[in-house]
Short mmCIF file of C-alpha atoms and ligand atoms in Angstrom, two decimals:
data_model
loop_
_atom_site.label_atom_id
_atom_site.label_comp_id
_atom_site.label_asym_id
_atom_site.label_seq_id
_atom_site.Cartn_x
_atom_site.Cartn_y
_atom_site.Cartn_z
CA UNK A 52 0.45 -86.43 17.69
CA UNK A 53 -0.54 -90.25 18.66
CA UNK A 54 2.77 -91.46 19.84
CA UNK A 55 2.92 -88.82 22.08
CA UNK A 56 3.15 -89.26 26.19
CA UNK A 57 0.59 -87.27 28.27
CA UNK A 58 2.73 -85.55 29.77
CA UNK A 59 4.59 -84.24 26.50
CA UNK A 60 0.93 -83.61 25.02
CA UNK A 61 0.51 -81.38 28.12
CA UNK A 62 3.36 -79.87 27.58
CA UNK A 63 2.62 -78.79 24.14
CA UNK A 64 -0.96 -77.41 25.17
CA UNK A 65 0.76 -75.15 28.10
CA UNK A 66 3.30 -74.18 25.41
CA UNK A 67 0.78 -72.74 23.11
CA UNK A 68 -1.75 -71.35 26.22
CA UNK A 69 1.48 -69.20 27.50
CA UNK A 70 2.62 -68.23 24.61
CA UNK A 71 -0.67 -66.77 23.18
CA UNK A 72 -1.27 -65.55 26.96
CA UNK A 73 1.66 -63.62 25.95
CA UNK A 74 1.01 -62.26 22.74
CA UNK A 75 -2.57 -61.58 23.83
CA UNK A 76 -1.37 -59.76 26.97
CA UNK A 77 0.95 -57.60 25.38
CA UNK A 78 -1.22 -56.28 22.24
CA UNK A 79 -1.34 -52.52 22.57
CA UNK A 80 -3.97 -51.85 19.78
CA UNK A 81 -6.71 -53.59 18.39
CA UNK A 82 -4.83 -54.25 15.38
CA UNK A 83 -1.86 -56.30 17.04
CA UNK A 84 -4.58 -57.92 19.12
CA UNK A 85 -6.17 -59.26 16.09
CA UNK A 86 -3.12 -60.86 14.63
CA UNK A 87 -2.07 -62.13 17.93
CA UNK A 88 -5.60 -64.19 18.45
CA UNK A 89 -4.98 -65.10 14.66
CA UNK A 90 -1.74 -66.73 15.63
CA UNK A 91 -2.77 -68.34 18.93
CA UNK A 92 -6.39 -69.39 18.54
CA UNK A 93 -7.01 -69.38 14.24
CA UNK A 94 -7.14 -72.28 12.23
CA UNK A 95 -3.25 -72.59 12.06
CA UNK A 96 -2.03 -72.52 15.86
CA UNK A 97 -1.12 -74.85 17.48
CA UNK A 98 -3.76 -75.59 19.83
CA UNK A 99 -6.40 -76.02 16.59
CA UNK A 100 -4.01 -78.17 14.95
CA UNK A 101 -3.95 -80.35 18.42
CA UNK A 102 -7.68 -80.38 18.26
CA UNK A 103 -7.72 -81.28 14.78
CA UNK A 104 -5.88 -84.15 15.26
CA UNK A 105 -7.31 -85.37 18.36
CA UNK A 106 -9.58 -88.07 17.07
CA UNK A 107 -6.18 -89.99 16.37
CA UNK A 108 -5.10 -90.02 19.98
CA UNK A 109 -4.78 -93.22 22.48
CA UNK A 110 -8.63 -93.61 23.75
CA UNK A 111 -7.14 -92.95 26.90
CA UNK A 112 -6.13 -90.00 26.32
CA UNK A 113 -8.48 -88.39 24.30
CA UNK A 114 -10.67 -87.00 26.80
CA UNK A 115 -7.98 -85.92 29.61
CA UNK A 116 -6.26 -83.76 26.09
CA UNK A 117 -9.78 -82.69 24.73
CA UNK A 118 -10.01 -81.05 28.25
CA UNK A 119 -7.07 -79.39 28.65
CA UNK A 120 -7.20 -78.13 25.00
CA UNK A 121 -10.64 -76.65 25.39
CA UNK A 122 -9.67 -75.25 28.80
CA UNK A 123 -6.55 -73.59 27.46
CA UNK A 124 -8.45 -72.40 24.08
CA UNK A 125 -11.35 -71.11 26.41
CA UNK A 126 -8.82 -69.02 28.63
CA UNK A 127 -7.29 -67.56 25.42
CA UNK A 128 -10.28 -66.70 24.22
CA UNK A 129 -11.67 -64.99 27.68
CA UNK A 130 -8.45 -63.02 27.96
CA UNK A 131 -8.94 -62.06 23.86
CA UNK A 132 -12.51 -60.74 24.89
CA UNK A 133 -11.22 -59.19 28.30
CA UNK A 134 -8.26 -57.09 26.02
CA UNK A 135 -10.45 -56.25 23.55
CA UNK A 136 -13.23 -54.46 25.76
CA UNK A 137 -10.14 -52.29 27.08
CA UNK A 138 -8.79 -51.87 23.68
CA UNK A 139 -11.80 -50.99 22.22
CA UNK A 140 -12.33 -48.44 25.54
CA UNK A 141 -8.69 -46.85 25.23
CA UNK A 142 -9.06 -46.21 21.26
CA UNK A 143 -12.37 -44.71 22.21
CA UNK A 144 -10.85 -42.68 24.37
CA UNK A 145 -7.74 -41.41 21.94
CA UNK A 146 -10.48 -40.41 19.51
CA UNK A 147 -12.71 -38.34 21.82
CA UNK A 148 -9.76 -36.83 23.04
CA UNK A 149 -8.32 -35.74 19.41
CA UNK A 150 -11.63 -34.42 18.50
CA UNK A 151 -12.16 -33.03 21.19
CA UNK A 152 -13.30 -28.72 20.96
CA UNK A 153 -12.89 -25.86 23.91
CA UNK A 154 -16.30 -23.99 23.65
CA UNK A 155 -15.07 -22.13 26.49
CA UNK A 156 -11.99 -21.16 24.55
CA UNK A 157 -11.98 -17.14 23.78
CA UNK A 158 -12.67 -16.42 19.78
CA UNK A 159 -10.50 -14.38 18.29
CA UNK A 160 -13.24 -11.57 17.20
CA UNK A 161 -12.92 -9.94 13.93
CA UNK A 162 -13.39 -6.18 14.70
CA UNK A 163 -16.66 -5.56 12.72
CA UNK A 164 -16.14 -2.12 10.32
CA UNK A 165 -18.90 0.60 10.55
CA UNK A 166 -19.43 4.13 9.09
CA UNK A 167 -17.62 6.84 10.22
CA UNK A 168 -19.59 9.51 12.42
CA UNK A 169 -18.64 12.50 10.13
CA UNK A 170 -20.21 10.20 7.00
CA UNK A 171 -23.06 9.43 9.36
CA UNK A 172 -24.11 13.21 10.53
CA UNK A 173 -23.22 13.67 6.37
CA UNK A 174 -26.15 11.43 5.79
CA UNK A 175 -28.39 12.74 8.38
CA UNK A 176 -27.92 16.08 7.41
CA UNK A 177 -28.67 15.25 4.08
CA UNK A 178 -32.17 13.38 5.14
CA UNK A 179 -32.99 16.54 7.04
CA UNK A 180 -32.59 18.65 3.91
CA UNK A 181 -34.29 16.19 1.10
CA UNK A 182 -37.20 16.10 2.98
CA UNK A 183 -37.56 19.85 2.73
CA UNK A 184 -37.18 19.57 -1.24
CA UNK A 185 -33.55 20.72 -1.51
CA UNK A 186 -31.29 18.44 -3.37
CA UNK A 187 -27.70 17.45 -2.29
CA UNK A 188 -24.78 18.79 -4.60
CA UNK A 189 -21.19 17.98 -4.53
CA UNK A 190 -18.19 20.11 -6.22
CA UNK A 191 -14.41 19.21 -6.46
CA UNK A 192 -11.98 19.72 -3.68
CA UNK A 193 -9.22 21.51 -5.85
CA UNK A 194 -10.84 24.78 -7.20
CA UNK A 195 -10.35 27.37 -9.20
CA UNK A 196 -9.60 30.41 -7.07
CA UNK A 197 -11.99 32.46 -8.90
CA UNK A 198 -15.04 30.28 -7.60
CA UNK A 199 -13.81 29.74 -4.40
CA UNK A 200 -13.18 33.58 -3.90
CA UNK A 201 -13.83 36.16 -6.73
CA UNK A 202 -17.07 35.05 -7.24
CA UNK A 203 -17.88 35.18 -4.31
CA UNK A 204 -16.92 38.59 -3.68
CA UNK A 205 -13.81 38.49 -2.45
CA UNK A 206 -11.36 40.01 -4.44
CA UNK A 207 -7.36 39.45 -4.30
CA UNK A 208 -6.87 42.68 -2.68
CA UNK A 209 -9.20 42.35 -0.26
CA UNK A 210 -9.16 41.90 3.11
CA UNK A 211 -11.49 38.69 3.60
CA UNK A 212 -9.21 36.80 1.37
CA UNK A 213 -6.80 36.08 4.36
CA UNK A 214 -9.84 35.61 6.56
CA UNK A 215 -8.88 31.53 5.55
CA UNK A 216 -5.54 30.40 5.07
CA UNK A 217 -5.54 28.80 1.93
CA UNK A 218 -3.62 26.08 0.41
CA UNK A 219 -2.43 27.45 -2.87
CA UNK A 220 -1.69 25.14 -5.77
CA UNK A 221 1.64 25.48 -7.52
CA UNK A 222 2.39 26.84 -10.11
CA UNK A 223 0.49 29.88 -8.40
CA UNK A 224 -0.69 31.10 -12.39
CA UNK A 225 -2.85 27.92 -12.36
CA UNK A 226 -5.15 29.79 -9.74
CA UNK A 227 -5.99 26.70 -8.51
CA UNK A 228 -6.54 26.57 -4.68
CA UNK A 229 -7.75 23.49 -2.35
CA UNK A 230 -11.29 24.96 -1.64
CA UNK A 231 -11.52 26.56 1.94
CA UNK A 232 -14.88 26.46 1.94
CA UNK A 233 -17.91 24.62 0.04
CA UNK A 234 -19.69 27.56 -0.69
CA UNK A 235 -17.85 27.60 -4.61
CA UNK A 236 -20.46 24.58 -5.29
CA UNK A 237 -22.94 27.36 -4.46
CA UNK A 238 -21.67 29.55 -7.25
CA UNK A 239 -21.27 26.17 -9.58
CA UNK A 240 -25.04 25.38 -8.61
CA UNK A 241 -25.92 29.05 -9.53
CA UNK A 242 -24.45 29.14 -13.18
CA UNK A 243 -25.75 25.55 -14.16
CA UNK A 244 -28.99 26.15 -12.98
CA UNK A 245 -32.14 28.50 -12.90
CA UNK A 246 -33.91 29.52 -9.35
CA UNK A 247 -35.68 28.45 -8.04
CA UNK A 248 -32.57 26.45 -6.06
CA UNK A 249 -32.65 24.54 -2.77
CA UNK A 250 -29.53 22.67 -2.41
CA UNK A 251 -27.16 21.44 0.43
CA UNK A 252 -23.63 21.65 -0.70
CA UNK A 253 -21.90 19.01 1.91
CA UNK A 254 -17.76 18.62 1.62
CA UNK A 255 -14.31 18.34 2.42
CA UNK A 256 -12.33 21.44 3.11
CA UNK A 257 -9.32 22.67 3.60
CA UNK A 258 -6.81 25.45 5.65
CA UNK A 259 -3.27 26.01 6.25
CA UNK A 260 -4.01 25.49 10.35
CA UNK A 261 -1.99 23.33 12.40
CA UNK A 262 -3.62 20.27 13.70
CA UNK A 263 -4.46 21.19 17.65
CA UNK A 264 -7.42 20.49 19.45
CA UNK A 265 -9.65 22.47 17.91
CA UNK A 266 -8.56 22.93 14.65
CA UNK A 267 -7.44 20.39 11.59
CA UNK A 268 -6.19 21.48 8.13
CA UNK A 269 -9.09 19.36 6.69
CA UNK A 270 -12.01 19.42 7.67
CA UNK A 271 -15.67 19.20 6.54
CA UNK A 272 -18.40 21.65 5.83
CA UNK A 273 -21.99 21.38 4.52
CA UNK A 274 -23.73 25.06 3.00
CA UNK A 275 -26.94 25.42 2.32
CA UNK A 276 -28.39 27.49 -0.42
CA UNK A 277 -31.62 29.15 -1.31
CA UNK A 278 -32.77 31.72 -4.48
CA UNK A 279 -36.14 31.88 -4.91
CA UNK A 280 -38.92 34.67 -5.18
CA UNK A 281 -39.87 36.65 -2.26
CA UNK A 282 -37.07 34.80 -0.21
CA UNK A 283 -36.56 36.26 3.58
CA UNK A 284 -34.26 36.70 6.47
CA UNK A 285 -37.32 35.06 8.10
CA UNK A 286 -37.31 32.22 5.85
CA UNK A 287 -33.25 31.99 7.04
CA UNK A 288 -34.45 31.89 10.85
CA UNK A 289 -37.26 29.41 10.51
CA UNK A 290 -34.86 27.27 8.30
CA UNK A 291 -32.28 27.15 10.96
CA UNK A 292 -34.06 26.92 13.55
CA UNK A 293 -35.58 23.32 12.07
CA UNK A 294 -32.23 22.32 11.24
CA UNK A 295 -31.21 22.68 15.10
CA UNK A 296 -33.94 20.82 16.23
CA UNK A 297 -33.35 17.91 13.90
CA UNK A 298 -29.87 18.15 15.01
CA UNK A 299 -29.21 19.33 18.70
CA UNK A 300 -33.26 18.46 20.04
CA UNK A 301 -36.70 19.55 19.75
CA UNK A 302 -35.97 21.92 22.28
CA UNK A 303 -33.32 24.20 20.54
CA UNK A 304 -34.14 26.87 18.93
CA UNK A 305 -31.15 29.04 16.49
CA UNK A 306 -29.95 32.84 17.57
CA UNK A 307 -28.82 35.46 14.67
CA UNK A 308 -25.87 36.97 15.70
CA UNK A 309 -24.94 40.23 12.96
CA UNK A 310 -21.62 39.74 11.34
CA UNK A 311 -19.81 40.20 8.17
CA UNK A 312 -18.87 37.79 4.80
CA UNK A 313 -18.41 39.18 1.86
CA UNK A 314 -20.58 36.49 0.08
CA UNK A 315 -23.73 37.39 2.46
CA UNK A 316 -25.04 41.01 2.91
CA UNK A 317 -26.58 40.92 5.94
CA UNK A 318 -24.30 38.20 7.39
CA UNK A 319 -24.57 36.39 10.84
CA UNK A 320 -23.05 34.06 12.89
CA UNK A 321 -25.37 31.31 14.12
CA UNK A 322 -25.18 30.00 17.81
CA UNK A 323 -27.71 27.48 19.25
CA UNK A 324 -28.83 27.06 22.68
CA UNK A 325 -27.73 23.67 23.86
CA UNK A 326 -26.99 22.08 27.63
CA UNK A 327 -27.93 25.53 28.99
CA UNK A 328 -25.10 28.34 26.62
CA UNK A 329 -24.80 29.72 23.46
CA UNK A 330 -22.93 27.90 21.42
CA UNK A 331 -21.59 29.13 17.97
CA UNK A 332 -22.23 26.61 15.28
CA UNK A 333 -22.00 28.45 11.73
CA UNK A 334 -22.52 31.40 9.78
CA UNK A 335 -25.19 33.00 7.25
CA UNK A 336 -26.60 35.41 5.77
CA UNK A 337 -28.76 36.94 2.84
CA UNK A 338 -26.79 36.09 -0.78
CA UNK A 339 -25.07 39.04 -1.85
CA UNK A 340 -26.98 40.30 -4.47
CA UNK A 341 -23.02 41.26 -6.33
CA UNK A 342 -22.65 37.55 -6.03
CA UNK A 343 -26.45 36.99 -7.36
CA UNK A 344 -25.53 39.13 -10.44
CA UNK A 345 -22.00 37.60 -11.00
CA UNK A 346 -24.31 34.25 -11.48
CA UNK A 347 -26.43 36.33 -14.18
CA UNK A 348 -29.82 35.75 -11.58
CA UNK A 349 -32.22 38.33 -11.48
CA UNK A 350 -31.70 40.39 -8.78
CA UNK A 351 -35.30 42.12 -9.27
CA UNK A 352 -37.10 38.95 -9.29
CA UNK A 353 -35.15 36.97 -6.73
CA UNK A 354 -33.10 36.80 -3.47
CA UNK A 355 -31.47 34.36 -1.69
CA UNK A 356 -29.88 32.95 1.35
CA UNK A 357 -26.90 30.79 2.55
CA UNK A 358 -25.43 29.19 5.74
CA UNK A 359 -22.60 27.14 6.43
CA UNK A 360 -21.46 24.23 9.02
CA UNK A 361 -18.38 22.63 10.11
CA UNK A 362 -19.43 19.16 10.33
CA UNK A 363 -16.59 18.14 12.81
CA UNK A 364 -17.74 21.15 14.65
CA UNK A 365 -21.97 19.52 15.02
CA UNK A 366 -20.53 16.51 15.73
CA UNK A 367 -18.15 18.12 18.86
CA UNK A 368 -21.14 20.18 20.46
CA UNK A 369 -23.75 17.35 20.36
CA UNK A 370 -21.27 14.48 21.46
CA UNK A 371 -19.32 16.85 23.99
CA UNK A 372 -16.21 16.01 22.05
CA UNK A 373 -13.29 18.52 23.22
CA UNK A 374 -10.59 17.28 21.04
CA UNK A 375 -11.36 17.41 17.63
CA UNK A 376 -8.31 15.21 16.54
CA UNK A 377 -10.69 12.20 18.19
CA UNK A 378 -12.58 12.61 15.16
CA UNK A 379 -10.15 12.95 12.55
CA UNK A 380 -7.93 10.34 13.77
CA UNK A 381 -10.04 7.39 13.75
CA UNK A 382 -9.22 6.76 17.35
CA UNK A 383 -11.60 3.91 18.43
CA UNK A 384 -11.76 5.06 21.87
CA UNK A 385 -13.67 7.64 20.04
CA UNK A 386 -15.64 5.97 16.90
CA UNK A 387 -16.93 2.98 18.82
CA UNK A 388 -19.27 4.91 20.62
CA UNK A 389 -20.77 5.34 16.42
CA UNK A 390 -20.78 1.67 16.08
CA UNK A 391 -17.24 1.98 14.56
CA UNK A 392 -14.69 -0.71 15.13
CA UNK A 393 -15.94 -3.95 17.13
CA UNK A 394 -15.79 -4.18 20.90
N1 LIG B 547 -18.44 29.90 3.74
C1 LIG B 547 -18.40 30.37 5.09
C2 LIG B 547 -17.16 29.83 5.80
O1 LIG B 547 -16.67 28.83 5.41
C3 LIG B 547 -19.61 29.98 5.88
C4 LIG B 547 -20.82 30.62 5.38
C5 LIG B 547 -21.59 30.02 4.40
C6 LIG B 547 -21.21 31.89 5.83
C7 LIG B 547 -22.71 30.63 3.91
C8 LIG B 547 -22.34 32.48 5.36
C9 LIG B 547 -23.07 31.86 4.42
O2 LIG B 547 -16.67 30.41 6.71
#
């Protein structure tokens, strides 16, 4: 450097101040604003090599240089700290704004599952019974036609056995039938076991009708069945008419209404009072005593009775559903109101 004229030395310094100006100026990340002080202010710019070397200048011209140097190596180092706040500030920024979360975003909601209502009354129905001592028994849907009719008195010429439109299982000589009611459990609880019986036979069913709104080829049922000593129509009244309460409302009390099955001898339609009518909800009756016998129970020593439910049917009169396809279905519209489905 000594050798040098001012006015080249000044030169130099300005060189190196603009050009790291520059560089400094036009960093766009902290990274290239790093190198670039690096370059223009660390040990190996220019402007530290000039102060290196400035003990070997003219004594004249030491101090004017010193100045100029430290000015220039102060600027560059105020406009380093100035670009680095606002670096610092915009990378900030980027990263707030990458992370950043939408709470007010909707959620997609998972529609939560639930029990279906007919499994539900199934249940309650089943509570109801337990804790009057009767236990819950379950048969197959595909039955042997002697079960689901012969046994219980109705024969293949008679009458009653077109009363339900059965699904008949091919070949025909397999006498196999898809049960139209559940009361052949009643006849499988009667030859497995000795009275006294109390037992709720609940189940899926099945008839040849065409899907409308008040009928469905499958549907469910749950029979009720009592043998015992000294057993009543009474006992059949008082029975019921605890069922409809537990079901329908304190309030409701059952009405006997004299019909005919050939299973039940005296038979009766049940109706229940509910929202101010009669409303028919099953039938019943006293066992049969020919269907007692075909069982091999005492007929001397014991009696019985029997009453059966559509299930889809309870659900319809206490929910004021008038389509029963809203049931079968699975329409939500419908089963949400059970808890079914989400929102
Ligand atoms: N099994 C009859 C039906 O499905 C209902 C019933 C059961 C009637 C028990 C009387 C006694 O139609």
């Amino acid at each position: 450097m000594s050798g040098k004229s001012e006015e080249s030395l000044r030169a130099e310094i300005e060189v190196g101040r603009v050009a790291g100006e520059k560089a400094l100026a036009s960093a766009t990340d902290l990274e290239t604003l790093k190198s670039a002080k690096q370059s223009h202010l660390g040990e190996k710019s220019a402007i530290a090599k000039m102060s290196q070397s400035l003990g070997s200048l003219d004594a004249s011209l030491k101090a004017p240089i010193g100045k100029v140097l430290g000015e220039a190596r102060n600027h560059l180092n105020e406009l380093f700290d100035r670009r680095l706040a606002e670096l610092t500030l915009q990378r900030d920024r980027e990263v707030i704004e990458s992370e950043r979360v939408d709470v007010t975003l909707p959620l997609r909601r998972n529609p939560q599952g639930g029990i279906h209502p007919l499994t539900l009354i199934d249940q309650e129905i089943a509570d109801i019974f337990i804790g009057l001592g009767y236990r819950v028994m379950e048969g197959p849907e595909l039955e042997s036609a002697w079960l689901n009719f012969d046994a219980l008195n109705i024969p293949a010429d008679h009458p009653a056995r077109t009363m339900q439109d059965t699904f008949f299982i091919e070949p025909i000589e397999s006498n196999l039938v898809l049960r139209t009611h559940t009361s052949p459990t009643q006849i499988r609880t009667m030859l497995t076991q000795d009275p006294p019986i109390y037992v709720i036979c609940p189940g899926r069913t099945f008839r040849s009708d065409e899907l409308d709104a008040t009928h469905t080829p499958v549907f469910s049922q749950v029979e009720g069945l009592v043998v015992d000593e000294g057993i009543s129509m009474a006992d059949l009244k008082g029975t019921l008419d605890y069922f409809a309460k537990q079901i329908f409302g304190e309030d409701v009390v059952a009405r006997l209404r004299p019909s005919y099955f050939p299973f039940t001898e005296p038979s009766a339609e049940v109706d229940i009072f509910f929202n101010g009518r009669w409303i028919e909800w099953g039938g019943c009756g006293m066992v049969n005593p020919r269907v007692l016998e075909t069982c091999g129970i005492d007929t001397a020593k014991y009696s019985g009775f029997a009453f059966g439910m559509g299930l889809e049917r309870t659900l319809m009169v206490r929910h004021q559903v008038t389509d029963i396809r809203a049931i079968v279905e699975g329409d939500l519209r419908f089963t949400r109101r059970f808890g079914m489905g989400g929102r």
